[in-house]
Amino acid sequence: MSLNVIDLIKGQLGPALVSQAASQFGESESGISKAIGGLLPAVVGGLANNADNPGVVDAITKASSSGILGNLLGGSSNNPIITTLLSSLFGDKVGGLVNSIASFSGISNNSAGSLLNLVTGATVGTVGKYAADNNLGASGISGLLNDQKGIISSLLPAGLSLASFGLGAENWFGQAKETVSSVTSTAKDNIAEGVATARENVSEGAREIREQFENNNNNQGGGSIWKWLLPLLLLIAAGYFLWKQCEKKQTTTTMTSTSDSTGTHTDTASATTSTPASTATPAAKTDENIDLNGVMLKGYKGGMEDQMISFLKSGGYKNAADDAVLKDKWYDFDHVNFKMGSSTELETGSQGQLENLVAILKAFPDSKIKIGGYTDKTGNEASNVKLSQARADFIKAALAKAGVGAQVLGAEGYGSKFAKVDAKASDAERAADRKMSVRFAK
């Protein structure tokens, strides 16, 4: 199964960036998220359609070292690489694309245009980084982009299509259209040939019956059973032969079409599997004031901070006899997210929750914790364990730097050991297994 690059890019377009973009553009988070959901497959589709364009491949190569991923909101709008690239990908269709996304998501045209630049930057930056990390040259990048052609249309959210962008499928993926026409033409030829053969066989059978009937009349008496039985048998035989001929041609044609359809379904299945798509979106959580002994922390009601503070105030930690009582209750970080493939770079918006954790530990100096890192079931397990351990160590070091290192008893990366979602599930479903957590310890 070919790599779905959209799964890679989504790591750069997480909730923290959506929230920051909504604030910067003055739009709702749901509108920003919806717009990104429509723009991402459109941009990847544009790259796929220009997979063999040296200028596009060169732009992707340069993007990997331009630092664009480190400043998507601030560095995408006037980036010459992105401006030139959009012109190459969409030409005079850029305006239509922006208008369609604005109408679809309920945001302004200006915001949609800025998001187009942002998503394009995230896309070329991520693909460029993947190419650099995996030593892909120009041909490797072209091959990777070409692999996306079969899945782009199926990844567009409900209510959007290539045609709605003014980008007809026949213009982007004309080869598929030619293949369908070819299959249809072949099927027509097979059916016509079958009908002609069947007609010929019926005529031949009728002639034989007539000749046999005449011979019977000349050679035998009028009461012979063969006078009517033999023609009847021949007629049945001719009918059976005709039926088998038609069935044979129909089966051949049907199997040819089914084979092509199966290929299409396979691509659609892989796309559906790697995409969160645009099914019902859960209600967005909003930060509220969480009371920490009179100091207000920003966090989700019922989120990590709220649960930890409630547990500490209840005397649950103080009254725990030993670590065995505490080891099964983990608190997942709500906002702390690492950049794709990194164990040292956090996404924008992550630092605030680390500061909240520091404040909680300082407010309850007798409490101690342990850090845990987790991955989903995809990829090499040894690499997963290594990555999750490095991330746990990074959190531990950050807490030590903030002055609460003595209260962190350990940090451990578990890889996919506790992952529950199947590796073939969508990226959105697997996200539940990719997390950083903390538990109280003694």
Tab-separated table of C-alpha atoms in Angstrom:
chain	number	residue	atom	x	y	z
A	1	MET	CA	0.000	0.000	0.000
A	2	SER	CA	1.457	3.380	-1.040
A	3	LEU	CA	2.138	6.073	1.541
A	4	ASN	CA	-0.673	8.590	2.059
A	5	VAL	CA	1.230	11.858	2.489
A	6	ILE	CA	-1.848	13.563	3.942
A	7	ASP	CA	-1.334	11.473	7.076
A	8	LEU	CA	2.135	13.028	7.412
A	9	ILE	CA	0.972	16.591	6.804
A	10	LYS	CA	-1.778	16.475	9.420
A	11	GLY	CA	0.893	16.403	12.113
A	12	GLN	CA	1.662	20.024	11.207
A	13	LEU	CA	-1.982	21.099	11.198
A	14	GLY	CA	-3.062	19.985	14.650
A	15	PRO	CA	-5.514	21.556	17.111
A	16	ALA	CA	-2.944	24.024	18.454
A	17	LEU	CA	-2.328	25.527	15.004
A	18	VAL	CA	-6.071	25.586	14.223
A	19	SER	CA	-6.709	27.503	17.426
A	20	GLN	CA	-3.898	29.956	16.745
A	21	ALA	CA	-5.018	30.499	13.136
A	22	ALA	CA	-8.608	31.094	14.241
A	23	SER	CA	-7.422	33.765	16.658
A	24	GLN	CA	-5.125	35.414	14.123
A	25	PHE	CA	-7.671	35.459	11.275
A	26	GLY	CA	-10.679	36.251	13.456
A	27	GLU	CA	-12.540	33.090	12.444
A	28	SER	CA	-14.116	30.201	14.338
A	29	GLU	CA	-12.003	27.114	14.976
A	30	SER	CA	-14.628	24.954	13.262
A	31	GLY	CA	-14.453	27.136	10.145
A	32	ILE	CA	-10.645	26.993	10.064
A	33	SER	CA	-10.662	23.224	10.566
A	34	LYS	CA	-13.265	22.753	7.828
A	35	ALA	CA	-11.286	24.911	5.391
A	36	ILE	CA	-8.075	22.994	6.060
A	37	GLY	CA	-9.970	19.737	5.496
A	38	GLY	CA	-10.891	20.934	2.009
A	39	LEU	CA	-7.608	22.606	1.103
A	40	LEU	CA	-5.293	19.768	2.074
A	41	PRO	CA	-6.466	17.186	-0.504
A	42	ALA	CA	-6.721	19.942	-3.125
A	43	VAL	CA	-3.088	20.993	-2.607
A	44	VAL	CA	-1.833	17.397	-2.505
A	45	GLY	CA	-3.857	16.755	-5.659
A	46	GLY	CA	-2.226	19.730	-7.346
A	47	LEU	CA	1.215	18.393	-6.449
A	48	ALA	CA	0.281	14.909	-7.655
A	49	ASN	CA	-0.905	16.303	-10.974
A	50	ASN	CA	2.456	18.059	-11.351
A	51	ALA	CA	4.565	15.175	-10.061
A	52	ASP	CA	6.787	15.245	-13.142
A	53	ASN	CA	7.202	19.028	-13.203
A	54	PRO	CA	10.882	19.749	-12.345
A	55	GLY	CA	9.963	23.164	-10.899
A	56	VAL	CA	7.486	21.638	-8.462
A	57	VAL	CA	9.911	18.921	-7.381
A	58	ASP	CA	12.643	21.540	-6.914
A	59	ALA	CA	10.324	23.665	-4.741
A	60	ILE	CA	9.649	20.673	-2.496
A	61	THR	CA	13.361	19.977	-2.188
A	62	LYS	CA	14.092	23.599	-1.235
A	63	ALA	CA	11.218	23.729	1.244
A	64	SER	CA	12.806	21.036	3.404
A	65	SER	CA	15.683	23.343	4.280
A	66	SER	CA	13.839	26.682	4.253
A	67	GLY	CA	12.552	26.416	7.817
A	68	ILE	CA	8.990	26.946	6.630
A	69	LEU	CA	7.579	24.325	9.008
A	70	GLY	CA	8.839	26.296	11.978
A	71	ASN	CA	6.774	29.380	11.105
A	72	LEU	CA	3.704	28.331	9.136
A	73	LEU	CA	1.447	31.163	10.296
A	74	GLY	CA	4.005	33.907	9.926
A	75	GLY	CA	6.154	32.682	7.083
A	76	SER	CA	3.702	31.315	4.527
A	77	SER	CA	1.887	34.429	3.285
A	78	ASN	CA	4.747	36.120	1.439
A	79	ASN	CA	7.012	33.138	0.878
A	80	PRO	CA	8.203	33.244	-2.773
A	81	ILE	CA	8.432	29.453	-2.922
A	82	ILE	CA	4.739	29.128	-2.068
A	83	THR	CA	3.615	31.975	-4.338
A	84	THR	CA	5.415	30.502	-7.339
A	85	LEU	CA	4.297	26.998	-6.509
A	86	LEU	CA	0.589	27.912	-6.289
A	87	SER	CA	0.810	29.527	-9.699
A	88	SER	CA	2.342	26.343	-11.108
A	89	LEU	CA	-0.232	24.089	-9.466
A	90	PHE	CA	-3.465	25.968	-10.120
A	91	GLY	CA	-2.727	28.773	-12.587
A	92	ASP	CA	-5.780	31.020	-12.969
A	93	LYS	CA	-7.871	28.610	-10.856
A	94	VAL	CA	-6.470	29.913	-7.553
A	95	GLY	CA	-9.273	32.443	-7.170
A	96	GLY	CA	-11.936	29.821	-7.792
A	97	LEU	CA	-10.325	27.495	-5.268
A	98	VAL	CA	-10.248	30.231	-2.598
A	99	ASN	CA	-13.875	31.198	-3.272
A	100	SER	CA	-15.059	27.590	-3.061
A	101	ILE	CA	-13.263	26.984	0.229
A	102	ALA	CA	-14.565	30.243	1.707
A	103	SER	CA	-18.158	29.342	0.801
A	104	PHE	CA	-17.766	25.768	1.984
A	105	SER	CA	-16.263	26.610	5.395
A	106	GLY	CA	-18.020	29.889	6.139
A	107	ILE	CA	-14.853	31.967	6.442
A	108	SER	CA	-13.800	35.069	4.521
A	109	ASN	CA	-11.953	34.963	1.210
A	110	ASN	CA	-8.947	36.632	2.822
A	111	SER	CA	-8.798	33.949	5.499
A	112	ALA	CA	-9.234	31.195	2.895
A	113	GLY	CA	-6.388	32.667	0.832
A	114	SER	CA	-4.102	32.825	3.873
A	115	LEU	CA	-4.982	29.234	4.757
A	116	LEU	CA	-4.201	28.126	1.198
A	117	ASN	CA	-0.684	29.519	1.646
A	118	LEU	CA	-0.406	27.932	5.077
A	119	VAL	CA	-1.576	24.494	3.934
A	120	THR	CA	0.678	24.654	0.874
A	121	GLY	CA	3.624	25.509	3.116
A	122	ALA	CA	2.819	22.659	5.492
A	123	THR	CA	2.461	20.284	2.540
A	124	VAL	CA	5.694	21.050	0.686
A	125	GLY	CA	7.600	21.393	3.958
A	126	THR	CA	6.411	18.002	5.203
A	127	VAL	CA	6.939	16.201	1.889
A	128	GLY	CA	10.353	17.850	1.570
A	129	LYS	CA	11.313	16.763	5.095
A	130	TYR	CA	10.119	13.213	4.422
A	131	ALA	CA	12.145	13.135	1.203
A	132	ALA	CA	15.257	14.405	2.980
A	133	ASP	CA	14.856	11.966	5.888
A	134	ASN	CA	14.438	9.043	3.489
A	135	ASN	CA	17.071	10.122	0.941
A	136	LEU	CA	14.568	10.562	-1.894
A	137	GLY	CA	15.897	12.278	-4.985
A	138	ALA	CA	13.845	14.002	-7.687
A	139	SER	CA	12.596	10.698	-9.105
A	140	GLY	CA	11.670	9.469	-5.632
A	141	ILE	CA	9.651	12.617	-4.932
A	142	SER	CA	7.890	12.306	-8.301
A	143	GLY	CA	7.043	8.693	-7.565
A	144	LEU	CA	5.692	9.583	-4.129
A	145	LEU	CA	3.443	12.287	-5.596
A	146	ASN	CA	2.255	10.081	-8.446
A	147	ASP	CA	1.144	7.509	-5.877
A	148	GLN	CA	-1.364	10.037	-4.499
A	149	LYS	CA	-3.368	10.371	-7.724
A	150	GLY	CA	-5.654	7.443	-7.053
A	151	ILE	CA	-6.913	8.681	-3.679
A	152	ILE	CA	-7.264	12.469	-3.856
A	153	SER	CA	-10.887	12.693	-5.023
A	154	SER	CA	-12.052	10.309	-2.305
A	155	LEU	CA	-10.418	12.445	0.420
A	156	LEU	CA	-12.367	15.612	-0.373
A	157	PRO	CA	-14.992	16.394	2.283
A	158	ALA	CA	-18.663	15.907	1.453
A	159	GLY	CA	-19.888	18.946	-0.463
A	160	LEU	CA	-16.615	19.513	-2.314
A	161	SER	CA	-15.312	18.063	-5.552
A	162	LEU	CA	-12.586	18.824	-8.049
A	163	ALA	CA	-15.269	20.300	-10.283
A	164	SER	CA	-16.319	22.721	-7.523
A	165	PHE	CA	-12.777	24.120	-7.665
A	166	GLY	CA	-12.919	24.355	-11.452
A	167	LEU	CA	-10.496	21.442	-11.575
A	168	GLY	CA	-12.277	18.737	-13.529
A	169	ALA	CA	-11.049	15.188	-13.056
A	170	GLU	CA	-10.516	14.926	-16.798
A	171	ASN	CA	-7.974	17.741	-16.558
A	172	TRP	CA	-6.081	16.293	-13.601
A	173	PHE	CA	-6.401	12.575	-14.028
A	174	GLY	CA	-7.235	12.130	-17.702
A	175	GLN	CA	-5.514	8.771	-17.862
A	176	ALA	CA	-8.188	7.240	-15.661
A	177	LYS	CA	-10.835	8.576	-18.033
A	178	GLU	CA	-9.039	7.025	-21.013
A	179	THR	CA	-8.815	3.700	-19.174
A	180	VAL	CA	-12.540	3.684	-18.470
A	181	SER	CA	-13.282	4.499	-22.109
A	182	SER	CA	-10.995	1.701	-23.214
A	183	VAL	CA	-12.668	-0.828	-20.919
A	184	THR	CA	-16.110	0.305	-22.064
A	185	SER	CA	-15.103	-0.010	-25.712
A	186	THR	CA	-13.705	-3.502	-25.129
A	187	ALA	CA	-16.878	-4.564	-23.360
A	188	LYS	CA	-19.006	-3.307	-26.255
A	189	ASP	CA	-16.863	-5.216	-28.755
A	190	ASN	CA	-17.129	-8.428	-26.695
A	191	ILE	CA	-20.917	-8.147	-26.412
A	192	ALA	CA	-21.330	-7.434	-30.123
A	193	GLU	CA	-19.113	-10.399	-30.975
A	194	GLY	CA	-21.138	-12.629	-28.652
A	195	VAL	CA	-24.429	-11.595	-30.216
A	196	ALA	CA	-23.121	-12.182	-33.712
A	197	THR	CA	-21.799	-15.628	-32.773
A	198	ALA	CA	-25.056	-16.514	-31.092
A	199	ARG	CA	-27.081	-15.502	-34.153
A	200	GLU	CA	-24.838	-17.565	-36.353
A	201	ASN	CA	-25.197	-20.614	-34.107
A	202	VAL	CA	-28.990	-20.284	-33.998
A	203	SER	CA	-29.193	-20.097	-37.781
A	204	GLU	CA	-26.988	-23.168	-38.102
A	205	GLY	CA	-29.056	-25.074	-35.551
A	206	ALA	CA	-32.309	-24.152	-37.303
A	207	ARG	CA	-30.943	-25.317	-40.638
A	208	GLU	CA	-29.921	-28.677	-39.198
A	209	ILE	CA	-33.357	-29.141	-37.593
A	210	ARG	CA	-35.105	-28.349	-40.859
A	211	GLU	CA	-32.945	-30.774	-42.824
A	212	GLN	CA	-33.448	-33.520	-40.276
A	213	PHE	CA	-37.184	-32.961	-40.237
A	214	GLU	CA	-37.377	-33.242	-44.038
A	215	ASN	CA	-35.319	-36.457	-44.011
A	216	ASN	CA	-37.618	-37.983	-41.434
A	217	ASN	CA	-40.679	-37.204	-43.552
A	218	ASN	CA	-39.128	-38.837	-46.615
A	219	ASN	CA	-37.727	-41.986	-44.982
A	220	GLN	CA	-40.197	-42.918	-42.234
A	221	GLY	CA	-43.904	-43.401	-41.770
A	222	GLY	CA	-46.158	-40.623	-40.564
A	223	GLY	CA	-46.557	-42.254	-37.102
A	224	SER	CA	-42.847	-42.449	-36.235
A	225	ILE	CA	-41.937	-40.855	-32.880
A	226	TRP	CA	-38.744	-39.512	-34.393
A	227	LYS	CA	-40.741	-37.273	-36.669
A	228	TRP	CA	-41.356	-34.890	-33.762
A	229	LEU	CA	-38.890	-35.999	-31.057
A	230	LEU	CA	-35.635	-35.523	-32.962
A	231	PRO	CA	-36.429	-31.939	-34.037
A	232	LEU	CA	-37.431	-31.148	-30.470
A	233	LEU	CA	-34.153	-32.500	-29.113
A	234	LEU	CA	-32.166	-30.543	-31.669
A	235	LEU	CA	-34.079	-27.399	-30.827
A	236	ILE	CA	-33.316	-27.856	-27.106
A	237	ALA	CA	-29.632	-28.461	-27.911
A	238	ALA	CA	-29.471	-25.336	-30.061
A	239	GLY	CA	-31.126	-23.273	-27.328
A	240	TYR	CA	-28.690	-24.577	-24.703
A	241	PHE	CA	-25.713	-23.819	-26.956
A	242	LEU	CA	-27.009	-20.284	-27.557
A	243	TRP	CA	-27.444	-19.705	-23.809
A	244	LYS	CA	-23.908	-20.945	-23.044
A	245	GLN	CA	-22.411	-18.683	-25.704
A	246	CYS	CA	-24.119	-15.592	-24.277
A	247	GLU	CA	-23.132	-16.561	-20.736
A	248	LYS	CA	-19.522	-17.016	-21.762
A	249	LYS	CA	-19.289	-13.554	-23.316
A	250	GLN	CA	-21.111	-11.921	-20.430
A	251	THR	CA	-18.796	-13.559	-17.884
A	252	THR	CA	-15.689	-12.424	-19.762
A	253	THR	CA	-16.912	-8.844	-19.933
A	254	THR	CA	-18.067	-8.782	-16.320
A	255	MET	CA	-14.761	-10.136	-15.011
A	256	THR	CA	-12.834	-7.484	-16.912
A	257	SER	CA	-14.963	-4.726	-15.407
A	258	THR	CA	-14.862	-6.259	-11.913
A	259	SER	CA	-11.088	-6.397	-11.976
A	260	ASP	CA	-10.899	-2.684	-12.739
A	261	SER	CA	-13.523	-1.882	-10.114
A	262	THR	CA	-11.627	-3.865	-7.498
A	263	GLY	CA	-8.539	-1.802	-8.156
A	264	THR	CA	-10.555	1.352	-7.680
A	265	HIS	CA	-12.106	0.079	-4.458
A	266	THR	CA	-8.688	-0.816	-3.093
A	267	ASP	CA	-7.461	2.717	-3.608
A	268	THR	CA	-10.610	4.124	-2.041
A	269	ALA	CA	-10.274	1.797	0.937
A	270	SER	CA	-6.677	2.847	1.525
A	271	ALA	CA	-7.644	6.478	1.302
A	272	THR	CA	-10.578	6.018	3.659
A	273	THR	CA	-8.341	4.116	6.053
A	274	SER	CA	-5.637	6.837	6.190
A	275	THR	CA	-7.944	9.782	6.376
A	276	PRO	CA	-10.144	11.189	9.147
A	277	ALA	CA	-12.215	12.680	6.341
A	278	SER	CA	-15.140	14.914	6.984
A	279	THR	CA	-17.518	12.822	8.996
A	280	ALA	CA	-19.203	14.345	12.019
A	281	THR	CA	-16.747	16.452	14.009
A	282	PRO	CA	-16.965	16.268	17.819
A	283	ALA	CA	-17.772	19.478	19.621
A	284	ALA	CA	-14.635	21.519	20.209
A	285	LYS	CA	-13.448	21.837	23.792
A	286	THR	CA	-12.731	25.278	25.181
A	287	ASP	CA	-10.324	26.304	27.928
A	288	GLU	CA	-11.854	27.340	31.234
A	289	ASN	CA	-10.476	28.636	34.524
A	290	ILE	CA	-9.231	25.784	36.722
A	291	ASP	CA	-8.802	26.797	40.368
A	292	LEU	CA	-5.405	25.953	41.851
A	293	ASN	CA	-5.620	27.262	45.412
A	294	GLY	CA	-6.856	30.644	44.238
A	295	VAL	CA	-4.675	30.775	41.136
A	296	MET	CA	-6.544	30.288	37.874
A	297	LEU	CA	-5.025	27.951	35.303
A	298	LYS	CA	-6.351	27.694	31.761
A	299	GLY	CA	-7.437	24.159	30.921
A	300	TYR	CA	-10.308	21.908	29.922
A	301	LYS	CA	-13.027	21.163	32.434
A	302	GLY	CA	-12.410	17.527	33.298
A	303	GLY	CA	-9.020	17.696	31.582
A	304	MET	CA	-5.586	16.826	32.925
A	305	GLU	CA	-5.122	19.803	35.264
A	306	ASP	CA	-8.673	19.626	36.612
A	307	GLN	CA	-8.390	15.907	37.410
A	308	MET	CA	-4.931	16.157	38.991
A	309	ILE	CA	-5.885	19.090	41.213
A	310	SER	CA	-9.102	17.363	42.312
A	311	PHE	CA	-7.180	14.203	43.197
A	312	LEU	CA	-4.580	16.104	45.219
A	313	LYS	CA	-7.207	18.184	47.044
A	314	SER	CA	-9.181	15.062	47.892
A	315	GLY	CA	-6.218	13.597	49.764
A	316	GLY	CA	-5.986	10.744	47.282
A	317	TYR	CA	-2.239	11.134	46.884
A	318	LYS	CA	-1.524	11.759	50.535
A	319	ASN	CA	-3.489	8.702	51.599
A	320	ALA	CA	-2.056	6.329	48.983
A	321	ALA	CA	-0.084	3.629	50.806
A	322	ASP	CA	2.424	3.024	48.046
A	323	ASP	CA	3.081	3.333	44.306
A	324	ALA	CA	1.011	0.244	43.505
A	325	VAL	CA	-2.135	2.170	44.408
A	326	LEU	CA	-1.239	4.967	41.975
A	327	LYS	CA	0.284	3.213	38.991
A	328	ASP	CA	-2.884	2.492	37.017
A	329	LYS	CA	-4.252	6.043	36.838
A	330	TRP	CA	-2.706	8.133	34.067
A	331	TYR	CA	-3.608	11.683	33.060
A	332	ASP	CA	-3.237	12.458	29.351
A	333	PHE	CA	-1.859	15.834	28.275
A	334	ASP	CA	-4.568	17.759	26.400
A	335	HIS	CA	-2.343	20.342	24.712
A	336	VAL	CA	1.211	18.969	24.676
A	337	ASN	CA	1.992	17.737	21.152
A	338	PHE	CA	5.320	17.121	19.453
A	339	LYS	CA	5.985	18.052	15.859
A	340	MET	CA	5.893	15.180	13.406
A	341	GLY	CA	8.745	12.741	13.988
A	342	SER	CA	10.416	15.042	16.532
A	343	SER	CA	11.273	14.407	20.149
A	344	THR	CA	12.656	17.885	20.826
A	345	GLU	CA	10.199	20.294	19.184
A	346	LEU	CA	6.733	20.965	20.561
A	347	GLU	CA	3.817	22.293	18.552
A	348	THR	CA	2.738	25.854	19.184
A	349	GLY	CA	0.507	26.041	22.252
A	350	SER	CA	2.094	23.119	24.089
A	351	GLN	CA	4.197	25.133	26.518
A	352	GLY	CA	1.211	26.454	28.446
A	353	GLN	CA	0.195	23.023	29.748
A	354	LEU	CA	3.736	22.231	30.842
A	355	GLU	CA	3.692	25.470	32.828
A	356	ASN	CA	0.375	24.407	34.372
A	357	LEU	CA	1.935	21.103	35.462
A	358	VAL	CA	4.854	22.960	37.006
A	359	ALA	CA	2.413	25.179	38.926
A	360	ILE	CA	0.519	22.134	40.236
A	361	LEU	CA	3.706	20.438	41.431
A	362	LYS	CA	4.894	23.610	43.130
A	363	ALA	CA	1.516	24.013	44.834
A	364	PHE	CA	1.764	20.442	46.142
A	365	PRO	CA	5.522	20.024	46.797
A	366	ASP	CA	5.105	16.588	48.384
A	367	SER	CA	3.581	15.114	45.236
A	368	LYS	CA	5.674	13.190	42.774
A	369	ILE	CA	4.973	12.036	39.238
A	370	LYS	CA	6.142	9.806	36.411
A	371	ILE	CA	6.041	10.661	32.685
A	372	GLY	CA	4.875	8.204	29.999
A	373	GLY	CA	5.186	8.380	26.209
A	374	TYR	CA	3.052	6.362	23.772
A	375	THR	CA	2.750	5.766	20.020
A	376	ASP	CA	0.234	4.079	17.759
A	377	LYS	CA	0.731	0.647	16.166
A	378	THR	CA	2.141	1.835	12.839
A	379	GLY	CA	5.837	1.676	12.003
A	380	ASN	CA	8.764	-0.212	13.491
A	381	GLU	CA	8.244	-0.980	17.190
A	382	ALA	CA	11.887	-0.442	18.138
A	383	SER	CA	11.713	3.021	16.573
A	384	ASN	CA	8.397	3.685	18.320
A	385	VAL	CA	9.866	2.828	21.713
A	386	LYS	CA	12.908	4.993	21.021
A	387	LEU	CA	10.781	7.964	19.967
A	388	SER	CA	8.366	7.692	22.896
A	389	GLN	CA	11.261	7.375	25.367
A	390	ALA	CA	12.986	10.441	23.911
A	391	ARG	CA	9.772	12.453	24.205
A	392	ALA	CA	9.223	11.359	27.803
A	393	ASP	CA	12.801	12.335	28.608
A	394	PHE	CA	12.252	15.726	26.967
A	395	ILE	CA	9.228	16.432	29.188
A	396	LYS	CA	11.175	15.326	32.255
A	397	ALA	CA	14.074	17.635	31.348
A	398	ALA	CA	11.688	20.552	30.749
A	399	LEU	CA	10.170	20.071	34.219
A	400	ALA	CA	13.622	19.872	35.795
A	401	LYS	CA	14.585	23.105	34.060
A	402	ALA	CA	11.460	24.707	35.544
A	403	GLY	CA	12.585	23.762	39.054
A	404	VAL	CA	10.480	20.707	39.856
A	405	GLY	CA	12.886	17.995	38.689
A	406	ALA	CA	13.050	16.410	42.164
A	407	GLN	CA	9.329	15.637	41.924
A	408	VAL	CA	9.693	13.683	38.667
A	409	LEU	CA	10.655	10.128	39.633
A	410	GLY	CA	10.928	8.736	36.145
A	411	ALA	CA	10.113	8.895	32.438
A	412	GLU	CA	9.398	5.883	30.255
A	413	GLY	CA	8.542	5.357	26.601
A	414	TYR	CA	6.161	2.460	25.976
A	415	GLY	CA	5.969	2.606	22.181
A	416	SER	CA	2.776	0.912	20.993
A	417	LYS	CA	2.629	-1.533	23.923
A	418	PHE	CA	-0.660	-0.102	25.177
A	419	ALA	CA	-2.069	1.034	21.808
A	420	LYS	CA	-5.630	-0.155	21.244
A	421	VAL	CA	-6.439	1.053	17.721
A	422	ASP	CA	-5.558	-1.155	14.748
A	423	ALA	CA	-2.665	0.011	12.570
A	424	LYS	CA	-4.988	-0.002	9.536
A	425	ALA	CA	-7.451	2.409	11.144
A	426	SER	CA	-7.654	6.039	10.049
A	427	ASP	CA	-5.118	8.566	11.265
A	428	ALA	CA	-7.813	10.309	13.300
A	429	GLU	CA	-8.651	7.064	15.090
A	430	ARG	CA	-4.992	6.184	15.719
A	431	ALA	CA	-4.374	9.643	17.207
A	432	ALA	CA	-5.907	8.421	20.468
A	433	ASP	CA	-2.887	6.139	20.945
A	434	ARG	CA	-0.284	8.842	20.249
A	435	LYS	CA	0.009	10.757	23.495
A	436	MET	CA	2.064	11.927	26.426
A	437	SER	CA	0.760	11.192	29.924
A	438	VAL	CA	1.602	11.672	33.562
A	439	ARG	CA	0.708	9.750	36.711
A	440	PHE	CA	1.317	10.284	40.396
A	441	ALA	CA	4.051	8.105	41.886
A	442	LYS	CA	5.649	7.261	45.219
